[in-house]
Tab-separated table of C-alpha atoms and ligand atoms in Angstrom:
chain	number	residue	atom	x	y	z
J	1	UNK	CA	2.264	9.225	-20.684
J	2	UNK	CA	3.820	5.722	-21.158
J	3	UNK	CA	6.932	4.288	-19.970
J	4	UNK	CA	9.250	2.389	-22.137
J	5	UNK	CA	7.904	-0.955	-21.104
J	6	UNK	CA	4.486	0.157	-22.519
J	7	UNK	CA	3.275	-0.170	-18.901
J	8	UNK	CA	0.434	2.508	-18.326
J	9	UNK	CA	1.463	5.288	-15.968
J	10	UNK	CA	-0.334	7.832	-13.797
J	11	UNK	CA	-0.547	11.252	-15.312
J	12	UNK	CA	1.789	13.018	-12.962
J	13	UNK	CA	1.621	13.652	-9.435
J	14	UNK	CA	-1.900	14.331	-8.970
J	15	UNK	CA	-2.983	11.009	-10.430
J	16	UNK	CA	-0.635	9.297	-8.150
J	17	UNK	CA	-1.800	10.884	-4.901
J	18	UNK	CA	-5.567	10.339	-5.757
J	19	UNK	CA	-5.139	6.770	-6.580
J	20	UNK	CA	-2.995	6.149	-3.404
J	21	UNK	CA	-5.350	8.119	-1.268
J	22	UNK	CA	-8.305	6.620	-2.865
J	23	UNK	CA	-6.885	2.999	-1.948
J	24	UNK	CA	-5.975	4.198	1.609
J	25	UNK	CA	-9.218	5.980	2.592
J	26	UNK	CA	-11.929	3.215	3.247
J	27	UNK	CA	-13.590	1.139	5.848
J	28	UNK	CA	-10.113	1.188	7.708
J	29	UNK	CA	-10.547	4.843	8.605
J	30	UNK	CA	-14.238	4.965	9.208
J	31	UNK	CA	-15.028	1.526	10.764
J	32	UNK	CA	-11.781	0.071	11.966
J	33	UNK	CA	-9.854	2.989	13.376
J	34	UNK	CA	-12.500	4.117	15.944
J	35	UNK	CA	-13.158	0.781	17.434
J	36	UNK	CA	-9.499	-0.005	17.938
J	37	UNK	CA	-8.750	3.460	19.502
J	38	UNK	CA	-11.790	3.111	21.815
J	39	UNK	CA	-10.829	-0.216	22.736
J	40	UNK	CA	-6.966	0.087	23.177
J	41	UNK	CA	-6.158	3.372	24.899
J	42	UNK	CA	-7.992	6.239	23.340
J	43	UNK	CA	-5.510	9.104	23.471
J	44	UNK	CA	-2.596	6.688	24.045
J	45	UNK	CA	-3.549	4.775	21.007
J	46	UNK	CA	-3.948	7.881	18.862
J	47	UNK	CA	-0.451	8.995	19.892
J	48	UNK	CA	1.126	5.896	19.223
J	49	UNK	CA	-0.522	5.537	15.765
J	50	UNK	CA	0.628	8.983	14.700
J	51	UNK	CA	4.230	8.177	15.797
J	52	UNK	CA	4.218	4.851	13.962
J	53	UNK	CA	2.790	6.443	10.890
J	54	UNK	CA	5.422	9.212	10.688
J	55	UNK	CA	8.266	6.847	11.066
J	56	UNK	CA	7.554	3.327	10.189
J	57	UNK	CA	4.653	3.940	7.888
J	58	UNK	CA	6.764	6.673	6.187
J	59	UNK	CA	9.697	4.271	5.714
J	60	UNK	CA	7.375	1.368	4.418
J	61	UNK	CA	5.548	3.620	1.905
J	62	UNK	CA	8.692	5.144	0.522
J	63	UNK	CA	10.368	1.565	0.266
J	64	UNK	CA	7.477	-0.080	-1.456
J	65	UNK	CA	6.913	2.908	-3.922
J	66	UNK	CA	10.623	3.035	-4.678
J	67	UNK	CA	10.808	-0.841	-5.304
J	68	UNK	CA	7.929	-0.565	-7.751
J	69	UNK	CA	9.363	2.477	-9.531
J	70	UNK	CA	12.746	0.711	-9.869
J	71	UNK	CA	11.368	-2.433	-11.349
J	72	UNK	CA	8.235	-1.468	-13.074
J	73	UNK	CA	6.528	-4.591	-11.782
J	74	UNK	CA	3.948	-5.859	-9.471
J	75	UNK	CA	5.009	-7.595	-6.159
J	76	UNK	CA	5.955	-11.073	-6.962
J	77	UNK	CA	7.901	-10.291	-10.178
J	78	UNK	CA	9.312	-7.123	-8.422
J	79	UNK	CA	10.685	-9.289	-5.608
J	80	UNK	CA	11.936	-11.895	-8.266
J	81	UNK	CA	13.607	-9.280	-10.435
J	82	UNK	CA	16.332	-8.756	-7.790
J	83	UNK	CA	17.045	-12.317	-7.199
J	84	UNK	CA	15.802	-15.771	-8.481
J	85	UNK	CA	16.030	-17.262	-4.875
J	86	UNK	CA	12.996	-19.007	-3.740
J	87	UNK	CA	12.933	-16.999	-0.461
J	88	UNK	CA	13.079	-13.924	-2.077
J	89	UNK	CA	10.088	-14.837	-4.496
J	90	UNK	CA	8.140	-16.077	-1.498
J	91	UNK	CA	8.579	-12.514	0.076
J	92	UNK	CA	6.885	-11.214	-2.996
J	93	UNK	CA	4.113	-13.878	-2.812
J	94	UNK	CA	3.327	-13.236	0.983
J	95	UNK	CA	2.595	-9.619	-0.091
J	96	UNK	CA	0.319	-10.620	-2.815
J	97	UNK	CA	-1.718	-13.198	-0.863
J	98	UNK	CA	-2.862	-10.807	1.694
J	99	UNK	CA	-5.265	-8.867	-0.469
J	100	UNK	CA	-6.890	-12.034	-1.363
J	101	UNK	CA	-7.543	-12.871	2.267
J	102	UNK	CA	-8.683	-9.330	3.085
J	103	UNK	CA	-11.270	-8.667	0.284
J	104	UNK	CA	-13.696	-11.313	1.652
J	105	UNK	CA	-14.222	-10.105	4.912
J	106	UNK	CA	-13.922	-6.454	3.690
J	107	UNK	CA	-16.949	-7.117	1.686
J	108	UNK	CA	-18.812	-8.550	4.677
J	109	UNK	CA	-18.616	-5.334	6.401
J	110	UNK	CA	-19.311	-3.657	3.044
J	111	UNK	CA	-22.478	-5.627	3.347
J	112	UNK	CA	-23.104	-4.367	6.652
J	113	UNK	CA	-22.971	-0.838	5.224
J	114	UNK	CA	-25.298	-1.841	2.459
J	115	UNK	CA	-27.907	-3.076	5.275
J	116	UNK	CA	-27.742	0.155	6.867
J	117	UNK	CA	-28.036	2.196	3.761
J	118	UNK	CA	-31.113	0.183	2.807
J	119	UNK	CA	-32.712	0.692	6.319
J	120	UNK	CA	-32.296	4.307	5.980
J	121	UNK	CA	-33.577	4.463	2.311
J	122	UNK	CA	-36.653	2.317	3.426
J	123	UNK	CA	-37.374	4.677	6.295
J	124	UNK	CA	-36.553	2.058	8.900
J	125	UNK	CA	-33.367	3.803	10.034
J	126	UNK	CA	-34.826	4.645	13.422
J	127	UNK	CA	-35.044	0.815	14.356
J	128	UNK	CA	-31.250	0.603	13.765
J	129	UNK	CA	-30.832	2.910	16.795
J	130	UNK	CA	-32.585	0.343	19.073
J	131	UNK	CA	-30.672	-1.831	21.535
J	132	UNK	CA	-29.890	-5.253	20.003
J	133	UNK	CA	-30.869	-4.507	16.484
J	134	UNK	CA	-27.270	-4.914	15.187
J	135	UNK	CA	-26.946	-8.246	17.058
J	136	UNK	CA	-30.302	-9.297	15.751
J	137	UNK	CA	-29.006	-8.530	12.192
J	138	UNK	CA	-25.732	-10.568	12.756
J	139	UNK	CA	-27.707	-13.335	14.071
J	140	UNK	CA	-29.536	-13.951	10.806
J	141	UNK	CA	-27.526	-16.002	8.369
J	142	UNK	CA	-29.844	-15.036	5.292
J	143	UNK	CA	-29.754	-11.451	5.843
J	144	UNK	CA	-25.940	-11.135	6.477
J	145	UNK	CA	-25.182	-13.276	3.494
J	146	UNK	CA	-27.392	-11.503	1.123
J	147	UNK	CA	-25.791	-8.158	2.153
J	148	UNK	CA	-22.338	-9.587	1.681
J	149	UNK	CA	-23.271	-10.987	-1.658
J	150	UNK	CA	-24.800	-7.689	-2.683
J	151	UNK	CA	-21.541	-5.793	-1.993
J	152	UNK	CA	-19.272	-8.553	-3.332
J	153	UNK	CA	-21.417	-8.423	-6.516
J	154	UNK	CA	-20.882	-4.785	-6.866
J	155	UNK	CA	-17.234	-5.256	-6.352
J	156	UNK	CA	-16.980	-7.885	-9.023
J	157	UNK	CA	-19.168	-6.260	-11.554
J	158	UNK	CA	-16.736	-3.307	-11.556
J	159	UNK	CA	-13.808	-5.899	-12.127
J	160	UNK	CA	-15.605	-7.659	-14.867
J	161	UNK	CA	-16.990	-4.752	-16.373
J	162	UNK	CA	-13.700	-2.911	-16.415
J	163	UNK	CA	-15.509	0.413	-15.535
J	164	UNK	CA	-13.014	1.195	-12.790
J	165	UNK	CA	-12.452	4.646	-14.211
J	166	UNK	CA	-15.991	5.305	-13.879
J	167	UNK	CA	-16.181	4.499	-10.265
J	168	UNK	CA	-13.037	6.412	-9.550
J	169	UNK	CA	-14.549	9.438	-11.138
J	170	UNK	CA	-17.616	9.179	-8.939
J	171	UNK	CA	-15.411	8.667	-5.887
J	172	UNK	CA	-13.368	11.834	-6.523
J	173	UNK	CA	-16.492	13.779	-5.983
J	174	UNK	CA	-17.753	11.654	-3.146
J	175	UNK	CA	-14.683	11.543	-1.093
J	176	UNK	CA	-14.478	15.247	-0.329
J	177	UNK	CA	-18.326	15.144	0.395
J	178	UNK	CA	-17.746	12.375	2.735
J	179	UNK	CA	-14.969	14.422	4.562
J	180	UNK	CA	-17.517	17.424	4.779
J	181	UNK	CA	-20.419	15.254	5.982
J	182	UNK	CA	-18.069	13.537	8.775
J	183	UNK	CA	-17.093	17.153	9.905
J	184	UNK	CA	-20.903	17.827	10.263
J	185	UNK	CA	-21.496	14.753	12.214
J	186	UNK	CA	-18.409	15.497	14.406
J	187	UNK	CA	-19.634	18.814	15.171
J	188	UNK	CA	-22.928	17.414	16.237
J	189	UNK	CA	-21.461	14.289	18.081
J	190	UNK	CA	-18.920	16.384	20.220
J	191	UNK	CA	-21.619	18.894	21.546
J	192	UNK	CA	-23.959	16.146	22.932
J	193	UNK	CA	-24.320	16.105	26.575
J	194	UNK	CA	-21.564	13.980	28.223
J	195	UNK	CA	-19.562	13.767	25.167
J	196	UNK	CA	-16.663	15.878	26.302
J	197	UNK	CA	-15.344	13.050	28.382
J	198	UNK	CA	-15.067	11.011	25.092
J	199	UNK	CA	-13.300	13.996	23.435
J	200	UNK	CA	-10.866	13.913	26.172
J	201	UNK	CA	-10.482	10.144	26.204
J	202	UNK	CA	-9.728	10.032	22.629
J	203	UNK	CA	-7.304	13.230	22.255
J	204	UNK	CA	-5.480	13.358	25.569
J	205	UNK	CA	-3.044	10.475	26.042
J	206	UNK	CA	-3.434	8.712	29.336
J	207	UNK	CA	-0.797	6.300	29.723
J	208	UNK	CA	-2.691	4.276	32.375
J	209	UNK	CA	-4.805	2.990	29.355
J	210	UNK	CA	-1.737	2.029	27.531
J	211	UNK	CA	-0.694	-1.753	27.146
J	212	UNK	CA	1.399	-3.617	24.661
J	213	UNK	CA	-1.827	-4.294	22.900
J	214	UNK	CA	-1.883	-0.657	22.048
J	215	UNK	CA	1.224	-0.869	20.117
J	216	UNK	CA	0.301	-4.134	18.412
J	217	UNK	CA	-3.180	-2.884	17.273
J	218	UNK	CA	-1.902	0.452	16.264
J	219	UNK	CA	0.667	-1.153	14.070
J	220	UNK	CA	-1.744	-3.569	12.430
J	221	UNK	CA	-4.062	-0.467	11.912
J	222	UNK	CA	-1.408	1.592	10.328
J	223	UNK	CA	-0.501	-1.247	7.767
J	224	UNK	CA	-4.232	-1.652	7.067
J	225	UNK	CA	-5.177	1.920	6.829
J	226	UNK	CA	-2.298	3.073	4.569
J	227	UNK	CA	-2.511	-0.194	2.530
J	228	UNK	CA	1.080	-1.105	3.448
J	229	UNK	CA	2.533	-4.548	3.251
J	230	UNK	CA	0.280	-5.951	0.637
J	231	UNK	CA	2.115	-5.009	-2.546
J	232	UNK	CA	-0.279	-2.433	-3.609
J	233	UNK	CA	2.136	0.343	-3.181
J	234	UNK	CA	4.598	-1.632	-5.264
J	235	UNK	CA	2.121	-1.820	-8.061
J	236	UNK	CA	1.368	1.811	-7.670
J	237	UNK	CA	5.057	2.867	-7.588
J	238	UNK	CA	5.291	0.871	-10.839
J	239	UNK	CA	2.967	3.121	-12.664
J	240	UNK	CA	4.748	6.267	-11.229
J	241	UNK	CA	7.183	8.375	-13.260
J	242	UNK	CA	10.424	9.717	-12.179
J	243	UNK	CA	8.876	13.156	-11.838
J	244	UNK	CA	6.832	12.272	-8.918
J	245	UNK	CA	8.343	13.468	-5.604
J	246	UNK	CA	7.766	10.138	-3.546
J	247	UNK	CA	8.646	11.949	-0.254
J	248	UNK	CA	6.216	14.690	-0.631
J	249	UNK	CA	3.211	12.590	-2.078
J	250	UNK	CA	3.788	10.205	0.867
J	251	UNK	CA	3.433	12.919	3.257
J	252	UNK	CA	0.179	14.152	1.652
J	253	UNK	CA	-1.380	10.621	1.671
J	254	UNK	CA	-0.381	10.063	5.363
J	255	UNK	CA	-1.824	13.382	6.417
J	256	UNK	CA	-5.041	12.943	4.466
J	257	UNK	CA	-5.673	9.388	5.646
J	258	UNK	CA	-4.864	10.198	9.239
J	259	UNK	CA	-7.144	13.182	9.097
J	260	UNK	CA	-10.044	11.149	8.063
J	261	UNK	CA	-9.414	8.569	10.722
J	262	UNK	CA	-9.315	11.132	13.467
J	263	UNK	CA	-12.420	12.569	12.309
J	264	UNK	CA	-14.076	9.271	12.299
J	265	UNK	CA	-12.826	8.778	15.856
J	266	UNK	CA	-14.136	12.300	16.741
J	267	UNK	CA	-17.556	11.065	15.309
J	268	UNK	CA	-17.830	7.814	17.035
J	269	UNK	CA	-15.989	7.849	20.304
J	270	UNK	CA	-17.758	11.007	22.090
J	271	UNK	CA	-21.016	9.453	21.046
J	272	UNK	CA	-20.148	6.294	22.790
J	273	UNK	CA	-19.781	8.477	26.057
J	274	UNK	CA	-22.947	10.417	25.259
J	275	UNK	CA	-25.118	7.626	24.260
J	276	UNK	CA	-23.830	4.317	25.646
J	277	UNK	CA	-22.185	5.431	28.891
J	278	UNK	CA	-18.633	5.194	27.993
J	279	UNK	CA	-17.760	2.373	30.195
J	280	UNK	CA	-15.294	-0.273	29.229
J	281	UNK	CA	-17.909	-2.550	27.887
J	282	UNK	CA	-19.270	0.057	25.678
J	283	UNK	CA	-15.750	1.139	24.399
J	284	UNK	CA	-14.690	-2.561	23.853
J	285	UNK	CA	-17.515	-3.569	21.522
J	286	UNK	CA	-15.226	-4.067	18.517
J	287	UNK	CA	-16.282	-4.510	15.073
J	288	UNK	CA	-19.829	-3.500	15.757
J	289	UNK	CA	-18.969	-0.187	17.420
J	290	UNK	CA	-19.679	2.103	14.367
J	291	UNK	CA	-22.823	0.341	13.449
J	292	UNK	CA	-24.282	0.512	17.075
J	293	UNK	CA	-23.319	4.053	17.920
J	294	UNK	CA	-23.888	6.038	14.624
J	295	UNK	CA	-27.505	5.200	14.325
J	296	UNK	CA	-28.221	6.776	17.877
J	297	UNK	CA	-26.460	10.047	16.609
J	298	UNK	CA	-28.399	10.142	13.388
J	299	UNK	CA	-31.547	9.413	15.317
J	300	UNK	CA	-30.991	12.384	17.525
J	301	UNK	CA	-29.880	14.557	14.845
J	302	UNK	CA	-33.534	13.836	13.642
J	303	UNK	CA	-33.096	13.018	10.016
J	304	UNK	CA	-33.094	9.611	8.057
J	305	UNK	CA	-31.640	11.623	5.150
J	306	UNK	CA	-28.245	12.025	7.153
J	307	UNK	CA	-28.101	8.283	7.605
J	308	UNK	CA	-28.812	7.793	3.743
J	309	UNK	CA	-26.239	10.145	2.936
J	310	UNK	CA	-23.718	8.959	5.187
J	311	UNK	CA	-24.050	5.270	4.473
J	312	UNK	CA	-24.028	6.062	0.726
J	313	UNK	CA	-20.829	7.904	1.180
J	314	UNK	CA	-19.225	5.144	3.195
J	315	UNK	CA	-20.471	2.806	0.505
J	316	UNK	CA	-18.643	4.575	-2.105
J	317	UNK	CA	-15.281	4.788	-0.048
J	318	UNK	CA	-15.532	1.021	0.713
J	319	UNK	CA	-16.292	0.082	-2.963
J	320	UNK	CA	-13.249	1.885	-4.259
J	321	UNK	CA	-11.118	0.007	-1.900
J	322	UNK	CA	-12.670	-3.490	-2.326
J	323	UNK	CA	-12.334	-2.862	-6.079
J	324	UNK	CA	-8.568	-2.127	-5.836
J	325	UNK	CA	-8.080	-5.058	-3.437
J	326	UNK	CA	-9.921	-7.424	-5.850
J	327	UNK	CA	-7.945	-5.891	-8.652
J	328	UNK	CA	-4.606	-6.592	-7.145
J	329	UNK	CA	-5.557	-10.022	-6.514
J	330	UNK	CA	-6.627	-10.741	-10.089
J	331	UNK	CA	-3.451	-8.877	-11.447
J	332	UNK	CA	-1.355	-11.342	-9.446
J	333	UNK	CA	-2.981	-14.200	-11.180
J	334	UNK	CA	-2.743	-12.752	-14.526
J	335	UNK	CA	0.901	-11.727	-14.241
J	336	UNK	CA	2.216	-14.771	-12.502
J	337	UNK	CA	0.259	-17.539	-13.901
J	338	UNK	CA	-0.419	-15.976	-17.383
J	339	UNK	CA	-4.214	-16.353	-16.821
J	340	UNK	CA	-6.690	-14.362	-18.815
J	341	UNK	CA	-8.562	-11.596	-17.012
J	342	UNK	CA	-12.024	-13.353	-16.961
J	343	UNK	CA	-10.327	-16.380	-15.790
J	344	UNK	CA	-8.384	-14.606	-12.894
J	345	UNK	CA	-11.550	-12.813	-11.958
J	346	UNK	CA	-13.548	-15.951	-11.834
J	347	UNK	CA	-11.165	-17.384	-9.390
J	348	UNK	CA	-10.987	-14.249	-7.227
J	349	UNK	CA	-14.927	-14.334	-7.152
J	350	UNK	CA	-14.857	-17.957	-6.020
J	351	UNK	CA	-12.366	-17.184	-3.189
J	352	UNK	CA	-14.325	-14.002	-2.166
J	353	UNK	CA	-17.599	-15.982	-1.953
J	354	UNK	CA	-16.275	-18.778	0.033
J	355	UNK	CA	-14.132	-16.837	2.555
J	356	UNK	CA	-16.549	-14.160	2.779
J	357	UNK	CA	-19.641	-16.560	3.507
J	358	UNK	CA	-17.474	-18.229	6.203
J	359	UNK	CA	-17.136	-14.855	7.782
J	360	UNK	CA	-20.852	-14.145	7.693
J	361	UNK	CA	-21.896	-17.531	9.152
J	362	UNK	CA	-19.312	-17.407	11.859
J	363	UNK	CA	-21.817	-14.871	13.689
J	364	UNK	CA	-24.609	-17.270	13.443
J	365	UNK	CA	-24.860	-20.918	12.402
J	366	UNK	CA	-21.047	-21.458	12.607
J	367	UNK	CA	-20.726	-19.525	15.958
J	368	UNK	CA	-19.328	-22.561	17.604
J	369	UNK	CA	-16.332	-22.572	15.249
J	370	UNK	CA	-14.038	-20.045	16.983
J	371	UNK	CA	-10.511	-20.396	16.013
J	372	UNK	CA	-8.468	-19.063	18.715
J	373	UNK	CA	-11.498	-17.886	20.610
J	374	UNK	CA	-12.337	-15.267	17.856
J	375	UNK	CA	-15.298	-15.071	15.449
J	376	UNK	CA	-14.208	-15.990	11.922
J	377	UNK	CA	-14.299	-12.360	10.623
J	378	UNK	CA	-12.019	-11.433	13.358
J	379	UNK	CA	-9.798	-14.330	12.859
J	380	UNK	CA	-9.203	-13.353	9.246
J	381	UNK	CA	-8.692	-9.827	10.363
J	382	UNK	CA	-6.123	-11.048	13.008
J	383	UNK	CA	-4.401	-13.474	10.679
J	384	UNK	CA	-3.912	-10.735	7.943
J	385	UNK	CA	-3.197	-7.611	10.133
J	386	UNK	CA	-1.379	-9.044	13.067
J	387	UNK	CA	0.498	-12.033	11.551
J	388	UNK	CA	0.816	-11.860	7.750
J	389	UNK	CA	1.470	-8.031	7.321
J	390	UNK	CA	4.332	-7.879	9.861
J	391	UNK	CA	5.976	-10.919	7.888
J	392	UNK	CA	5.284	-9.159	4.506
J	393	UNK	CA	6.839	-5.906	5.904
J	394	UNK	CA	9.660	-7.755	7.135
J	395	UNK	CA	10.183	-9.485	3.815
J	396	UNK	CA	10.189	-5.939	2.034
J	397	UNK	CA	12.684	-4.472	4.686
J	398	UNK	CA	14.927	-7.415	4.307
J	399	UNK	CA	14.783	-6.975	0.498
J	400	UNK	CA	15.737	-3.607	0.900
J	401	UNK	CA	18.708	-4.224	3.380
J	402	UNK	CA	19.999	-7.382	2.112
J	403	UNK	CA	19.253	-7.687	-1.652
J	404	UNK	CA	18.726	-4.129	-3.079
J	405	UNK	CA	20.903	-2.318	-0.643
J	406	UNK	CA	20.292	1.009	1.266
J	407	UNK	CA	22.369	2.988	-1.234
J	408	UNK	CA	20.402	1.920	-4.228
J	409	UNK	CA	17.178	2.348	-2.665
J	410	UNK	CA	18.169	5.862	-1.417
J	411	UNK	CA	19.343	6.726	-4.655
J	412	UNK	CA	16.065	5.942	-6.339
J	413	UNK	CA	14.290	8.013	-3.928
J	414	UNK	CA	16.643	10.926	-4.227
J	415	UNK	CA	16.070	10.943	-8.071
J	416	UNK	CA	13.020	12.824	-7.502
J	417	UNK	CA	12.997	14.122	-4.084
J	418	UNK	CA	15.121	16.227	-1.859
J	419	UNK	CA	14.957	13.284	0.849
J	420	UNK	CA	14.850	15.585	3.852
J	421	UNK	CA	13.933	12.792	6.201
J	422	UNK	CA	16.854	10.494	4.937
J	423	UNK	CA	18.002	10.167	8.592
J	424	UNK	CA	14.574	9.033	9.765
J	425	UNK	CA	14.180	6.546	6.820
J	426	UNK	CA	17.643	5.170	7.372
J	427	UNK	CA	17.100	4.694	11.206
J	428	UNK	CA	13.785	2.887	10.667
J	429	UNK	CA	15.010	0.673	7.972
J	430	UNK	CA	18.146	-0.390	9.540
J	431	UNK	CA	17.414	-0.507	13.215
J	432	UNK	CA	13.858	0.004	14.212
J	433	UNK	CA	11.651	-1.951	11.640
J	434	UNK	CA	12.854	-5.539	12.161
J	435	UNK	CA	13.130	-5.359	15.938
J	436	UNK	CA	9.600	-3.760	16.151
J	437	UNK	CA	8.072	-6.337	13.868
J	438	UNK	CA	9.533	-9.077	15.879
J	439	UNK	CA	8.274	-7.940	18.979
J	440	UNK	CA	4.783	-7.481	17.508
J	441	UNK	CA	4.478	-10.707	15.783
J	442	UNK	CA	5.445	-12.682	18.715
J	443	UNK	CA	3.358	-10.886	21.219
J	444	UNK	CA	0.432	-11.087	19.022
J	445	UNK	CA	0.821	-14.761	18.369
J	446	UNK	CA	1.454	-15.419	22.178
J	447	UNK	CA	-1.655	-13.389	22.866
J	448	UNK	CA	-3.939	-15.169	20.536
J	449	UNK	CA	-2.654	-18.567	21.914
J	450	UNK	CA	-3.191	-17.364	25.660
J	451	UNK	CA	0.342	-17.800	26.502
J	452	UNK	CA	0.689	-14.195	27.677
J	453	UNK	CA	-1.874	-11.629	28.307
J	454	UNK	CA	-1.012	-8.348	26.904
T	501	LIG	N1	-6.705	1.119	3.308
T	501	LIG	C1	-7.916	0.614	3.128
T	501	LIG	C2	-8.857	1.212	4.226
T	501	LIG	O1	-8.476	1.859	5.014
T	501	LIG	C3	-8.121	-0.841	3.141
T	501	LIG	C4	-6.940	-1.474	2.239
T	501	LIG	C5	-6.024	-2.292	2.656
T	501	LIG	C6	-6.903	-1.360	0.924
T	501	LIG	N2	-5.309	-2.641	1.633
T	501	LIG	C7	-5.772	-2.116	0.536
T	501	LIG	C8	-7.585	-0.798	-0.072
T	501	LIG	C9	-5.397	-2.183	-0.596
T	501	LIG	C10	-7.221	-0.839	-1.279
T	501	LIG	C11	-6.083	-1.548	-1.678
T	501	LIG	O2	-10.010	0.801	4.322
């Protein structure tokens, strides 16, 4: 199916849902969600996350997809097609730049996954369960850098080779497998002695664990996990025909993505209680949480094969996501600067190698470089999720309110959907979104500079 412009388009509804879900499910669900939920309030975090996804996330996905479908363009040109004003185009650019900053550190974590997969394949999986093994790995510049480069090379090989369809086919089979395997690990994890306290901590909101940071981190995580505020959904929307009910597909993607995140939480958090005591220090481990906890679970499940299978599936999920991040970055250079694909891909490779290496070295040789008191990887994560994405989201909301107009965007959505949640959409876009974004942006910046403690 082709649209008049000659732009390729998804083959109907299923194609759109699969592509969106494929980009949504990745390390964000499996690695990032559990450590944030563990650190920032357990059940309170989960509740805030779900509420945000159903209101704010819903409105953002709908807006971005509708903008893409109205214009048939990728973010910079989509913004530009409504107005030639510099400020409006800048709104498109900030959306487009974010993937370029995410893909390097995403690939560093992808490298950690490669390291663990290799350990389980070569029969050293047991050693990964020992205290300090993850820290030991991070401390080695050569090991972390090599693993990062391995993952980055796989990503760029797909981009250069143009075998994107191939890996998507593989991932269509592997994603459901990942869901099933996660369920098996969850079953095991929640039945360990002492794990029940973790299940309670994660599923039952206790507002003594709530802080402003719960909302800040939940919002950043929602953007990240649903791939919002970086132009990807605008691009996907541009491939979408008028036959696709955006409202329904949005709900499906949200449910699927959140379900995987909740399962990952149930896999990791109870295990923190069962194997590492569940105190604040164990829960607040941050980015290393999954890598420290899961090997202990696999060890007590008594099989290296489960480690091999698990990390292989996570690797696939991570690879599909990093490929689509890198692809968006390339597409921006191709579309906006008129570059050839190899030239765009070469520049993306250089950015990827440079910024990714910085993130790796931040854990060892460059550990003394700690921007705002964070390691370099956490700094990139903070910069993109807590600073740039709120700004990019605000740009999209302002575009809808000031330039496109509520009536026009609602008309676009209504072309294909019954638009049952029009009231929610309108309320969020008109009243909630900008206020919440401002609070989040100001408080996360103040927190980072130590002006307030939230
Ligand atoms: N949502 C992905 C995850 O949860 C990460 C991600 C953010 C992403 N933006 C993206 C993936 C854009 C693909 C395209 O891991």
